[in-house]
Amino acid sequence: MSDPRPRICDYEGSNYRTEFWENKDRNYEDRVERVALRRLLPVGGKRLLEIGAGFGRLSSEYAAFDQVVVMDYSLSQLQYAQEHLGRSGRFVYVAADAYHLPFRAGVFDAATMIRVLHHMASVPAVFEQIRHVLTPDATFILEFANKRNLKAILRFLTRQQQWNPFDHEPVEFVELNFDFHPAYVQRELNRAGFEIAERIPVSFFRMGLFKKLLSTDKLVKADELLQTTGIEYSPSIFLRTVARGTSANNLSAADLFVCPESGGDLVRDGETLVCQSTGQRWAIRDGIYDFKAPLD
Ligand SMILES: C[S@@+](CC[C@H](N)C(=O)[O-])C[C@H]1O[C@@H](n2cnc3c(N)ncnc32)[C@H](O)[C@@H]1O
């Protein structure tokens, strides 16, 4: 049985945007991820859920969807996303835990989760939640950190690294930072009701040496080519999966949210949502729905 309260990697108040992206030379990683994402995204859709959206780095990629729910555990990341993407009704900002999604079953026809699985202590629990809120045949695009990458294989063979990149179980190399074997991810996706339709290996040239030797443009071009080869030995893999089996389709439902604790209906009362089963109240803070903890 999966852990109902898995540990969470909390980015609240972190300087992820500036310290990881803006002040580091990660233009190459950002660009090749967008290339892969564009290759996998459907041509259009009604409502997309971006899980662990952070500060909204990739949220502008979802222009073909009528509505985008930008969801993250960190309110401060979402506040930046809101400043950046604006307050039009097309973007809905939701602070919530991916293990306890506050959404009605089957309200999304697409979801993405990029650079988030590597913080997940319970992969089965999070996949189960995601499948529940998707319609049948919905698209779920997942990025994961691949433990069977060339650098890890080389380090293992030369005894600089103890964990075996060919072993199927996840490796937690730093607290709440996991690398996954492609076979493990496939098994857990299938168990949760997803079928893999497409795989793209991404970010072959992350190492500093490549960045010193070649321009970002050249590296991006080379990565674009390698993405089409299916060689799954890159540090990052993007998957396009399809939700299988019969399940609810509530794409047209007026109410998107349910109580993340009880699953009960929510009724709006001023700047709060009140659970009709338990009476628990959830805040709406300056346009951001906050389901991290109830008010009372
Ligand atoms: C490495 S960042 C990636 C952000 C964004 N997807 C990107 O690629 O720029 C990981 C994000 O996952 C979020 N996160 C981690 N655990 C979470 C959970 N249990 N529920 C919701 N978000 C979570 C963090 O708050 C953080 O913003």
Coordinates of N, CA and C in Angstrom, one line a residue, residues 57-264:
R57 N 7.7 28.5 -15.5 CA 8.7 28.5 -16.5 C 8.2 28.1 -17.9
L58 N 7.4 27.0 -17.8 CA 6.9 26.4 -19.1 C 5.5 26.7 -19.4
S59 N 4.8 27.4 -18.5 CA 3.3 27.6 -18.6 C 2.9 28.2 -19.9
S60 N 3.8 29.0 -20.5 CA 3.4 29.7 -21.8 C 3.4 28.7 -23.0
E61 N 3.9 27.5 -22.8 CA 3.9 26.5 -23.8 C 2.5 26.0 -24.1
Y62 N 1.5 26.3 -23.2 CA 0.2 25.6 -23.3 C -0.8 26.4 -23.9
A63 N -0.4 27.3 -24.9 CA -1.3 28.2 -25.5 C -2.5 27.6 -26.3
A64 N -2.3 26.3 -26.7 CA -3.4 25.7 -27.4 C -4.5 25.2 -26.5
F65 N -4.4 25.4 -25.2 CA -5.5 24.9 -24.3 C -6.4 26.1 -23.9
D66 N -7.7 25.9 -23.7 CA -8.6 27.0 -23.3 C -8.2 27.4 -21.9
Q67 N -7.9 26.5 -21.1 CA -7.6 26.8 -19.7 C -6.4 26.0 -19.2
V68 N -5.5 26.7 -18.4 CA -4.3 26.0 -17.8 C -4.4 26.2 -16.3
V69 N -4.4 25.1 -15.6 CA -4.3 25.1 -14.1 C -2.9 25.0 -13.7
V70 N -2.3 26.1 -13.2 CA -0.9 26.1 -12.8 C -0.9 25.7 -11.3
M71 N -0.4 24.5 -11.1 CA -0.5 24.0 -9.7 C 0.9 23.7 -9.1
D72 N 1.1 24.1 -7.9 CA 2.4 23.8 -7.2 C 2.2 23.8 -5.7
Y73 N 3.1 23.1 -5.0 CA 3.0 23.1 -3.5 C 3.4 24.5 -2.9
S74 N 4.2 25.2 -3.7 CA 4.8 26.5 -3.1 C 4.0 27.7 -3.6
L75 N 3.4 28.4 -2.6 CA 2.7 29.6 -2.8 C 3.6 30.7 -3.4
S76 N 4.8 30.8 -2.9 CA 5.7 31.8 -3.4 C 6.1 31.6 -4.9
Q77 N 6.2 30.4 -5.3 CA 6.5 30.1 -6.7 C 5.3 30.6 -7.6
L78 N 4.1 30.2 -7.1 CA 2.9 30.6 -7.8 C 2.7 32.1 -7.9
Q79 N 3.0 32.8 -6.8 CA 2.9 34.2 -6.8 C 3.7 34.8 -7.9
Y80 N 4.9 34.3 -8.1 CA 5.7 34.8 -9.2 C 5.1 34.5 -10.6
A81 N 4.6 33.2 -10.7 CA 3.9 32.8 -11.9 C 2.8 33.7 -12.2
Q82 N 2.0 34.0 -11.2 CA 0.8 34.9 -11.4 C 1.2 36.3 -11.9
E83 N 2.3 36.8 -11.3 CA 2.8 38.2 -11.7 C 3.2 38.1 -13.2
H84 N 3.8 37.0 -13.6 CA 4.4 36.9 -14.9 C 3.4 36.5 -15.9
L85 N 2.4 35.7 -15.6 CA 1.5 35.2 -16.6 C 0.2 36.0 -16.6
G86 N -0.1 36.7 -15.5 CA -1.3 37.5 -15.4 C -2.4 36.8 -14.8
R87 N -3.5 37.6 -14.7 CA -4.7 37.1 -13.9 C -5.9 36.8 -14.8
S88 N -5.7 36.6 -16.1 CA -6.8 36.3 -17.0 C -7.4 35.0 -16.5
G89 N -8.7 34.7 -16.8 CA -9.3 33.5 -16.3 C -8.7 32.2 -17.0
R90 N -7.8 32.4 -18.0 CA -7.2 31.3 -18.7 C -6.2 30.5 -17.8
F91 N -5.6 31.3 -16.9 CA -4.7 30.7 -16.0 C -5.4 30.6 -14.6
V92 N -5.4 29.4 -14.0 CA -6.0 29.2 -12.6 C -4.8 28.8 -11.8
Y93 N -4.6 29.5 -10.7 CA -3.4 29.2 -9.8 C -3.8 28.4 -8.6
V94 N -3.2 27.3 -8.3 CA -3.6 26.4 -7.3 C -2.4 25.9 -6.5
A95 N -2.4 26.2 -5.2 CA -1.4 25.7 -4.3 C -1.9 24.4 -3.7
A96 N -1.3 23.3 -4.0 CA -1.8 22.0 -3.5 C -0.7 21.0 -3.6
D97 N -0.9 19.9 -2.9 CA 0.0 18.7 -2.8 C -0.4 17.7 -3.9
A98 N 0.5 17.4 -4.7 CA 0.2 16.4 -5.8 C -0.3 15.1 -5.3
Y99 N 0.0 14.8 -4.0 CA -0.5 13.5 -3.4 C -2.0 13.6 -3.0
H100 N -2.5 14.9 -2.9 CA -3.9 15.1 -2.5 C -4.5 16.2 -3.4
L101 N -4.7 15.8 -4.6 CA -5.2 16.8 -5.6 C -6.6 17.3 -5.2
P102 N -6.9 18.6 -5.3 CA -8.2 19.1 -4.9 C -9.1 19.3 -6.1
F103 N -9.1 18.3 -7.0 CA -9.9 18.4 -8.2 C -10.9 17.2 -8.3
R104 N -12.1 17.6 -8.9 CA -13.1 16.5 -9.3 C -12.5 15.5 -10.3
A105 N -13.0 14.3 -10.3 CA -12.5 13.3 -11.2 C -12.8 13.7 -12.6
G106 N -11.8 13.5 -13.5 CA -12.0 13.7 -14.9 C -12.3 15.1 -15.4
V107 N -11.6 16.1 -14.8 CA -11.9 17.5 -15.2 C -10.8 18.0 -16.1
F108 N -9.8 17.2 -16.4 CA -8.7 17.6 -17.3 C -8.5 16.7 -18.5
D109 N -8.3 17.2 -19.7 CA -8.0 16.4 -20.8 C -6.5 16.3 -21.1
A110 N -5.7 17.0 -20.3 CA -4.3 16.9 -20.4 C -3.6 17.3 -19.1
A111 N -2.4 16.7 -18.9 CA -1.6 17.1 -17.7 C -0.1 17.0 -18.1
T112 N 0.7 17.8 -17.5 CA 2.1 17.7 -17.6 C 2.8 17.7 -16.2
M113 N 3.9 17.0 -16.2 CA 4.7 17.0 -14.9 C 6.2 17.0 -15.3
I114 N 6.8 18.1 -15.2 CA 8.2 18.2 -15.7 C 9.1 18.7 -14.6
R115 N 10.2 17.9 -14.4 CA 11.2 18.1 -13.3 C 10.5 18.0 -12.0
V116 N 9.6 17.2 -11.8 CA 8.9 17.0 -10.5 C 9.0 15.6 -10.0
L117 N 8.9 14.6 -10.9 CA 8.9 13.2 -10.4 C 10.2 13.0 -9.6
H118 N 11.3 13.6 -9.9 CA 12.5 13.4 -9.1 C 12.4 13.8 -7.7
H119 N 11.3 14.5 -7.3 CA 11.1 14.8 -5.9 C 10.0 13.9 -5.2
M120 N 9.6 12.9 -5.9 CA 8.4 12.1 -5.5 C 8.9 10.9 -4.7
A121 N 8.6 10.8 -3.4 CA 8.9 9.7 -2.6 C 8.0 8.5 -2.9
S122 N 6.8 8.8 -3.4 CA 5.8 7.7 -3.7 C 5.3 8.0 -5.1
V123 N 5.9 7.3 -6.1 CA 5.5 7.4 -7.5 C 4.1 6.8 -7.7
P124 N 3.8 5.6 -7.1 CA 2.4 5.1 -7.3 C 1.3 6.0 -6.8
A125 N 1.5 6.6 -5.7 CA 0.5 7.5 -5.1 C 0.2 8.7 -6.0
V126 N 1.3 9.3 -6.6 CA 1.1 10.5 -7.4 C 0.5 10.1 -8.7
F127 N 0.9 9.0 -9.3 CA 0.3 8.6 -10.6 C -1.2 8.3 -10.4
E128 N -1.6 7.7 -9.3 CA -3.0 7.3 -9.1 C -3.8 8.6 -9.0
Q129 N -3.3 9.6 -8.3 CA -4.0 10.9 -8.2 C -4.2 11.6 -9.6
I130 N -3.1 11.5 -10.4 CA -3.2 12.2 -11.7 C -4.2 11.5 -12.6
R131 N -4.2 10.1 -12.6 CA -5.1 9.4 -13.5 C -6.5 9.7 -13.1
H132 N -6.8 9.9 -11.8 CA -8.2 10.1 -11.3 C -8.7 11.4 -11.8
V133 N -7.9 12.5 -12.0 CA -8.5 13.8 -12.4 C -8.5 13.9 -14.0
L134 N -8.0 12.9 -14.7 CA -8.0 12.9 -16.1 C -9.1 12.2 -16.8
T135 N -9.6 12.7 -17.9 CA -10.6 12.0 -18.7 C -10.0 10.8 -19.4
P136 N -10.9 9.8 -19.8 CA -10.4 8.7 -20.6 C -9.7 9.3 -21.9
D137 N -8.6 8.7 -22.3 CA -7.8 9.1 -23.5 C -7.1 10.4 -23.3
A138 N -7.1 11.0 -22.1 CA -6.4 12.2 -21.9 C -4.9 12.0 -22.1
T139 N -4.2 13.1 -22.4 CA -2.7 13.0 -22.6 C -2.0 13.4 -21.3
F140 N -1.1 12.6 -20.8 CA -0.2 13.0 -19.7 C 1.2 13.0 -20.1
I141 N 1.8 14.2 -20.1 CA 3.3 14.3 -20.5 C 4.1 14.3 -19.2
L142 N 5.0 13.4 -19.2 CA 5.8 13.2 -17.9 C 7.3 13.3 -18.3
E143 N 8.0 14.1 -17.5 CA 9.5 14.1 -17.6 C 10.0 13.4 -16.4
F144 N 11.1 12.6 -16.5 CA 11.7 12.0 -15.3 C 13.2 12.0 -15.5
A145 N 13.9 12.0 -14.4 CA 15.3 11.9 -14.3 C 15.8 10.4 -14.5
N146 N 16.5 10.1 -15.5 CA 16.8 8.8 -15.9 C 18.1 8.3 -15.2
K147 N 18.0 7.3 -14.4 CA 19.2 6.8 -13.7 C 20.1 6.1 -14.7
R148 N 19.6 5.5 -15.7 CA 20.4 4.8 -16.7 C 20.9 5.7 -17.8
N149 N 21.6 6.8 -17.3 CA 22.2 7.7 -18.3 C 23.7 7.5 -18.5
L150 N 24.3 8.0 -19.6 CA 25.7 7.6 -19.9 C 26.7 8.0 -18.8
K151 N 26.5 9.2 -18.2 CA 27.4 9.6 -17.1 C 27.3 8.6 -15.9
A152 N 26.1 8.3 -15.6 CA 26.0 7.4 -14.4 C 26.6 6.0 -14.7
I153 N 26.4 5.5 -16.0 CA 26.9 4.2 -16.3 C 28.4 4.3 -16.3
L154 N 29.0 5.3 -16.8 CA 30.5 5.5 -16.8 C 31.0 5.6 -15.4
R155 N 30.4 6.3 -14.5 CA 30.8 6.5 -13.1 C 30.7 5.1 -12.4
F156 N 29.6 4.4 -12.7 CA 29.4 3.1 -12.0 C 30.5 2.1 -12.5
L157 N 30.8 2.1 -13.8 CA 31.8 1.1 -14.3 C 33.2 1.5 -13.8
T158 N 33.5 2.7 -13.5 CA 34.8 3.1 -13.1 C 34.8 3.3 -11.5
R159 N 33.8 2.7 -10.9 CA 33.7 2.7 -9.4 C 33.7 4.0 -8.7
Q160 N 33.2 5.1 -9.5 CA 33.1 6.4 -8.8 C 31.7 6.6 -8.2
Q161 N 30.8 5.6 -8.5 CA 29.5 5.7 -8.0 C 29.0 4.3 -7.6
Q162 N 28.4 4.3 -6.4 CA 28.0 2.9 -5.8 C 26.7 2.4 -6.4
W163 N 25.7 3.2 -6.7 CA 24.5 2.7 -7.1 C 24.5 2.3 -8.6
N164 N 23.8 1.2 -8.8 CA 23.8 0.6 -10.1 C 22.7 1.2 -11.1
P165 N 23.2 1.8 -12.2 CA 22.2 2.5 -13.0 C 21.3 1.5 -13.8
F166 N 21.6 0.2 -13.7 CA 20.8 -0.8 -14.4 C 19.7 -1.4 -13.5
D167 N 19.9 -1.2 -12.2 CA 18.9 -1.7 -11.2 C 17.6 -0.9 -11.4
H168 N 16.5 -1.6 -11.4 CA 15.2 -1.0 -11.7 C 14.6 -0.1 -10.6
E169 N 15.1 -0.3 -9.4 CA 14.5 0.5 -8.3 C 15.0 1.9 -8.3
P170 N 14.2 2.9 -7.8 CA 14.6 4.3 -7.8 C 15.8 4.5 -6.8
V171 N 16.7 5.4 -7.1 CA 17.8 5.7 -6.2 C 17.6 7.1 -5.7
E172 N 17.7 7.3 -4.3 CA 17.5 8.6 -3.7 C 19.0 9.1 -3.4
F173 N 19.6 9.8 -4.4 CA 21.0 10.1 -4.3 C 21.2 11.3 -3.3
V174 N 20.2 12.1 -3.1 CA 20.2 13.2 -2.1 C 18.8 13.2 -1.5
E175 N 18.6 13.6 -0.3 CA 17.3 13.5 0.3 C 16.2 14.1 -0.6
L176 N 15.2 13.3 -0.9 CA 14.1 13.7 -1.8 C 14.5 14.1 -3.2
N177 N 15.6 13.5 -3.7 CA 16.0 13.6 -5.1 C 16.2 12.2 -5.6
F178 N 15.4 11.8 -6.5 CA 15.4 10.5 -7.0 C 15.7 10.4 -8.5
D179 N 16.5 9.4 -8.9 CA 16.6 9.0 -10.3 C 15.9 7.7 -10.6
F180 N 15.3 7.6 -11.8 CA 14.4 6.4 -12.0 C 14.9 5.7 -13.3
H181 N 14.7 4.3 -13.2 CA 15.0 3.5 -14.4 C 13.7 3.6 -15.3
P182 N 13.9 3.7 -16.6 CA 12.8 3.7 -17.5 C 11.8 2.6 -17.3
A183 N 12.3 1.4 -17.0 CA 11.4 0.2 -16.8 C 10.5 0.4 -15.6
Y184 N 11.1 1.0 -14.6 CA 10.3 1.3 -13.3 C 9.2 2.3 -13.6
V185 N 9.5 3.3 -14.3 CA 8.5 4.4 -14.7 C 7.4 3.8 -15.5
Q186 N 7.8 3.0 -16.5 CA 6.8 2.3 -17.4 C 5.9 1.4 -16.6
R187 N 6.5 0.6 -15.7 CA 5.6 -0.3 -14.9 C 4.6 0.5 -14.0
E188 N 5.1 1.5 -13.4 CA 4.2 2.3 -12.5 C 3.1 3.0 -13.3
L189 N 3.5 3.5 -14.5 CA 2.5 4.2 -15.3 C 1.4 3.2 -15.7
N190 N 1.8 2.0 -16.2 CA 0.9 1.0 -16.6 C 0.0 0.6 -15.5
R191 N 0.5 0.5 -14.3 CA -0.3 0.1 -13.1 C -1.4 1.1 -12.8
A192 N -1.0 2.4 -13.0 CA -1.9 3.5 -12.7 C -2.9 3.7 -13.8
G193 N -2.8 3.0 -15.0 CA -3.8 3.2 -16.1 C -3.3 4.1 -17.2
F194 N -2.0 4.2 -17.4 CA -1.4 5.0 -18.5 C -0.7 4.1 -19.5
E195 N -0.8 4.4 -20.7 CA 0.0 3.7 -21.7 C 1.0 4.6 -22.4
I196 N 2.2 4.2 -22.5 CA 3.2 5.1 -23.1 C 3.0 5.1 -24.6
A197 N 2.9 6.3 -25.2 CA 2.7 6.4 -26.7 C 4.0 6.9 -27.4
E198 N 4.8 7.6 -26.7 CA 6.0 8.2 -27.3 C 7.0 8.5 -26.2
R199 N 8.3 8.3 -26.6 CA 9.4 8.6 -25.6 C 10.4 9.4 -26.3
I200 N 10.9 10.4 -25.6 CA 12.0 11.3 -26.1 C 13.1 11.5 -25.1
P201 N 14.3 11.0 -25.5 CA 15.5 11.2 -24.6 C 15.9 12.7 -24.8
V202 N 16.2 13.4 -23.7 CA 16.5 14.8 -23.8 C 17.7 15.2 -22.9
S203 N 18.4 16.2 -23.4 CA 19.5 16.9 -22.5 C 20.8 16.0 -22.5
F204 N 21.2 15.6 -23.7 CA 22.4 14.8 -23.7 C 23.7 15.5 -23.4
F205 N 23.6 16.9 -23.5 CA 24.9 17.6 -23.4 C 24.9 18.6 -22.2
R206 N 24.4 18.1 -21.1 CA 24.3 18.9 -19.9 C 25.6 19.2 -19.3
M207 N 26.6 18.4 -19.5 CA 27.9 18.6 -18.8 C 28.7 19.9 -19.2
G208 N 29.3 20.4 -18.3 CA 30.0 21.7 -18.5 C 31.0 21.7 -19.6
L209 N 31.6 20.6 -19.9 CA 32.6 20.5 -20.9 C 32.0 20.8 -22.3
F210 N 30.9 20.2 -22.5 CA 30.2 20.4 -23.8 C 29.8 21.9 -24.0
K211 N 29.3 22.5 -22.9 CA 28.9 23.9 -22.9 C 30.1 24.8 -23.2
K212 N 31.3 24.4 -22.7 CA 32.5 25.2 -22.9 C 32.9 25.1 -24.4
L213 N 32.8 23.9 -25.0 CA 33.3 23.6 -26.3 C 32.4 24.1 -27.4
L214 N 31.1 24.1 -27.2 CA 30.1 24.4 -28.3 C 29.1 25.4 -27.9
S215 N 28.6 26.2 -28.8 CA 27.6 27.2 -28.5 C 26.3 26.5 -28.2
T216 N 25.4 27.3 -27.4 CA 24.1 26.7 -27.1 C 23.3 26.3 -28.3
D217 N 23.4 27.2 -29.3 CA 22.6 26.9 -30.6 C 23.0 25.5 -31.1
K218 N 24.4 25.3 -31.2 CA 24.8 24.0 -31.7 C 24.4 22.8 -30.8
L219 N 24.5 23.0 -29.5 CA 24.1 21.9 -28.6 C 22.6 21.6 -28.8
V220 N 21.8 22.7 -28.9 CA 20.4 22.5 -29.0 C 20.1 21.7 -30.3
K221 N 20.7 22.1 -31.4 CA 20.5 21.4 -32.7 C 20.9 19.9 -32.6
A222 N 22.0 19.6 -31.9 CA 22.5 18.3 -31.8 C 21.5 17.5 -30.9
D223 N 21.0 18.1 -29.9 CA 20.1 17.4 -29.0 C 18.8 17.1 -29.7
E224 N 18.3 18.1 -30.5 CA 17.1 18.0 -31.3 C 17.2 16.7 -32.2
L225 N 18.4 16.5 -32.7 CA 18.6 15.3 -33.6 C 18.5 14.0 -32.7
L226 N 19.3 14.1 -31.6 CA 19.3 12.9 -30.8 C 18.0 12.5 -30.2
Q227 N 17.2 13.5 -30.0 CA 15.8 13.3 -29.4 C 15.0 12.3 -30.3
T228 N 15.4 12.3 -31.6 CA 14.6 11.5 -32.5 C 15.1 10.0 -32.6
T229 N 16.2 9.7 -31.9 CA 16.9 8.4 -32.1 C 16.3 7.3 -31.2
G230 N 15.7 7.8 -30.1 CA 15.1 6.8 -29.2 C 16.2 6.2 -28.3
I231 N 17.4 6.8 -28.3 CA 18.5 6.3 -27.4 C 18.2 6.7 -26.0
E232 N 17.8 5.8 -25.1 CA 17.3 6.2 -23.8 C 18.4 6.2 -22.7
Y233 N 19.5 6.9 -23.1 CA 20.6 7.0 -22.1 C 21.0 8.4 -21.8
S234 N 20.0 9.3 -21.9 CA 20.1 10.7 -21.6 C 19.7 10.9 -20.1
P235 N 20.1 12.0 -19.5 CA 19.7 12.2 -18.1 C 18.2 12.5 -17.9
S236 N 17.6 12.9 -19.0 CA 16.2 13.3 -18.8 C 15.4 12.6 -19.9
I237 N 14.2 12.1 -19.6 CA 13.3 11.5 -20.6 C 11.9 12.1 -20.5
F238 N 11.4 12.4 -21.7 CA 10.0 12.9 -21.8 C 9.2 11.8 -22.3
L239 N 8.0 11.6 -21.7 CA 7.1 10.6 -22.2 C 5.7 11.2 -22.6
R240 N 5.1 10.8 -23.6 CA 3.7 11.1 -23.9 C 2.9 9.8 -23.6
T241 N 2.0 9.9 -22.6 CA 1.2 8.8 -22.2 C -0.2 9.1 -22.4
V242 N -1.0 8.0 -22.5 CA -2.5 8.2 -22.7 C -3.2 7.5 -21.6
A243 N -4.2 8.2 -21.0 CA -5.0 7.6 -19.9 C -5.9 6.5 -20.5
R244 N -5.8 5.3 -20.0 CA -6.6 4.2 -20.5 C -7.7 3.7 -19.5
G245 N -8.6 3.0 -20.0 CA -9.7 2.5 -19.1 C -10.9 3.4 -19.0
T246 N -11.9 2.9 -18.4 CA -13.1 3.8 -18.3 C -13.0 4.6 -17.0
S247 N -13.4 5.8 -17.0 CA -13.4 6.7 -15.8 C -14.2 7.9 -16.1
A248 N -14.4 8.8 -15.1 CA -15.3 9.9 -15.3 C -14.8 10.9 -16.3
N249 N -15.8 11.5 -17.0 CA -15.5 12.6 -17.9 C -16.3 13.8 -17.4
N250 N -15.6 14.7 -16.7 CA -16.3 15.9 -16.1 C -15.7 17.2 -16.7
L251 N -15.3 17.1 -18.0 CA -14.6 18.3 -18.6 C -15.6 19.5 -18.6
S252 N -16.9 19.2 -18.7 CA -17.8 20.4 -18.8 C -18.4 20.7 -17.4
A253 N -17.9 20.1 -16.4 CA -18.5 20.4 -15.1 C -18.2 21.8 -14.7
A254 N -19.2 22.5 -14.0 CA -19.0 23.9 -13.6 C -17.9 24.0 -12.5
D255 N -17.9 23.0 -11.6 CA -17.0 23.1 -10.4 C -15.8 22.2 -10.6
L256 N -14.7 22.8 -10.6 CA -13.4 22.1 -10.8 C -12.9 21.5 -9.5
F257 N -13.2 22.1 -8.4 CA -12.5 21.7 -7.1 C -13.4 20.8 -6.3
V258 N -12.7 20.0 -5.5 CA -13.4 19.3 -4.4 C -12.4 19.4 -3.2
C259 N -12.9 19.1 -2.0 CA -12.0 19.1 -0.8 C -10.9 18.1 -0.9
P260 N -9.6 18.5 -0.8 CA -8.5 17.5 -1.0 C -8.5 16.5 0.2
E261 N -9.2 16.8 1.3 CA -9.1 15.9 2.4 C -10.3 14.9 2.4
S262 N -11.5 15.4 2.1 CA -12.7 14.5 2.2 C -13.2 14.2 0.8
G263 N -12.9 14.9 -0.2 CA -13.4 14.7 -1.5 C -14.8 15.3 -1.7
G264 N -15.3 16.0 -0.6 CA -16.6 16.6 -0.6 C -16.7 17.9 -1.5

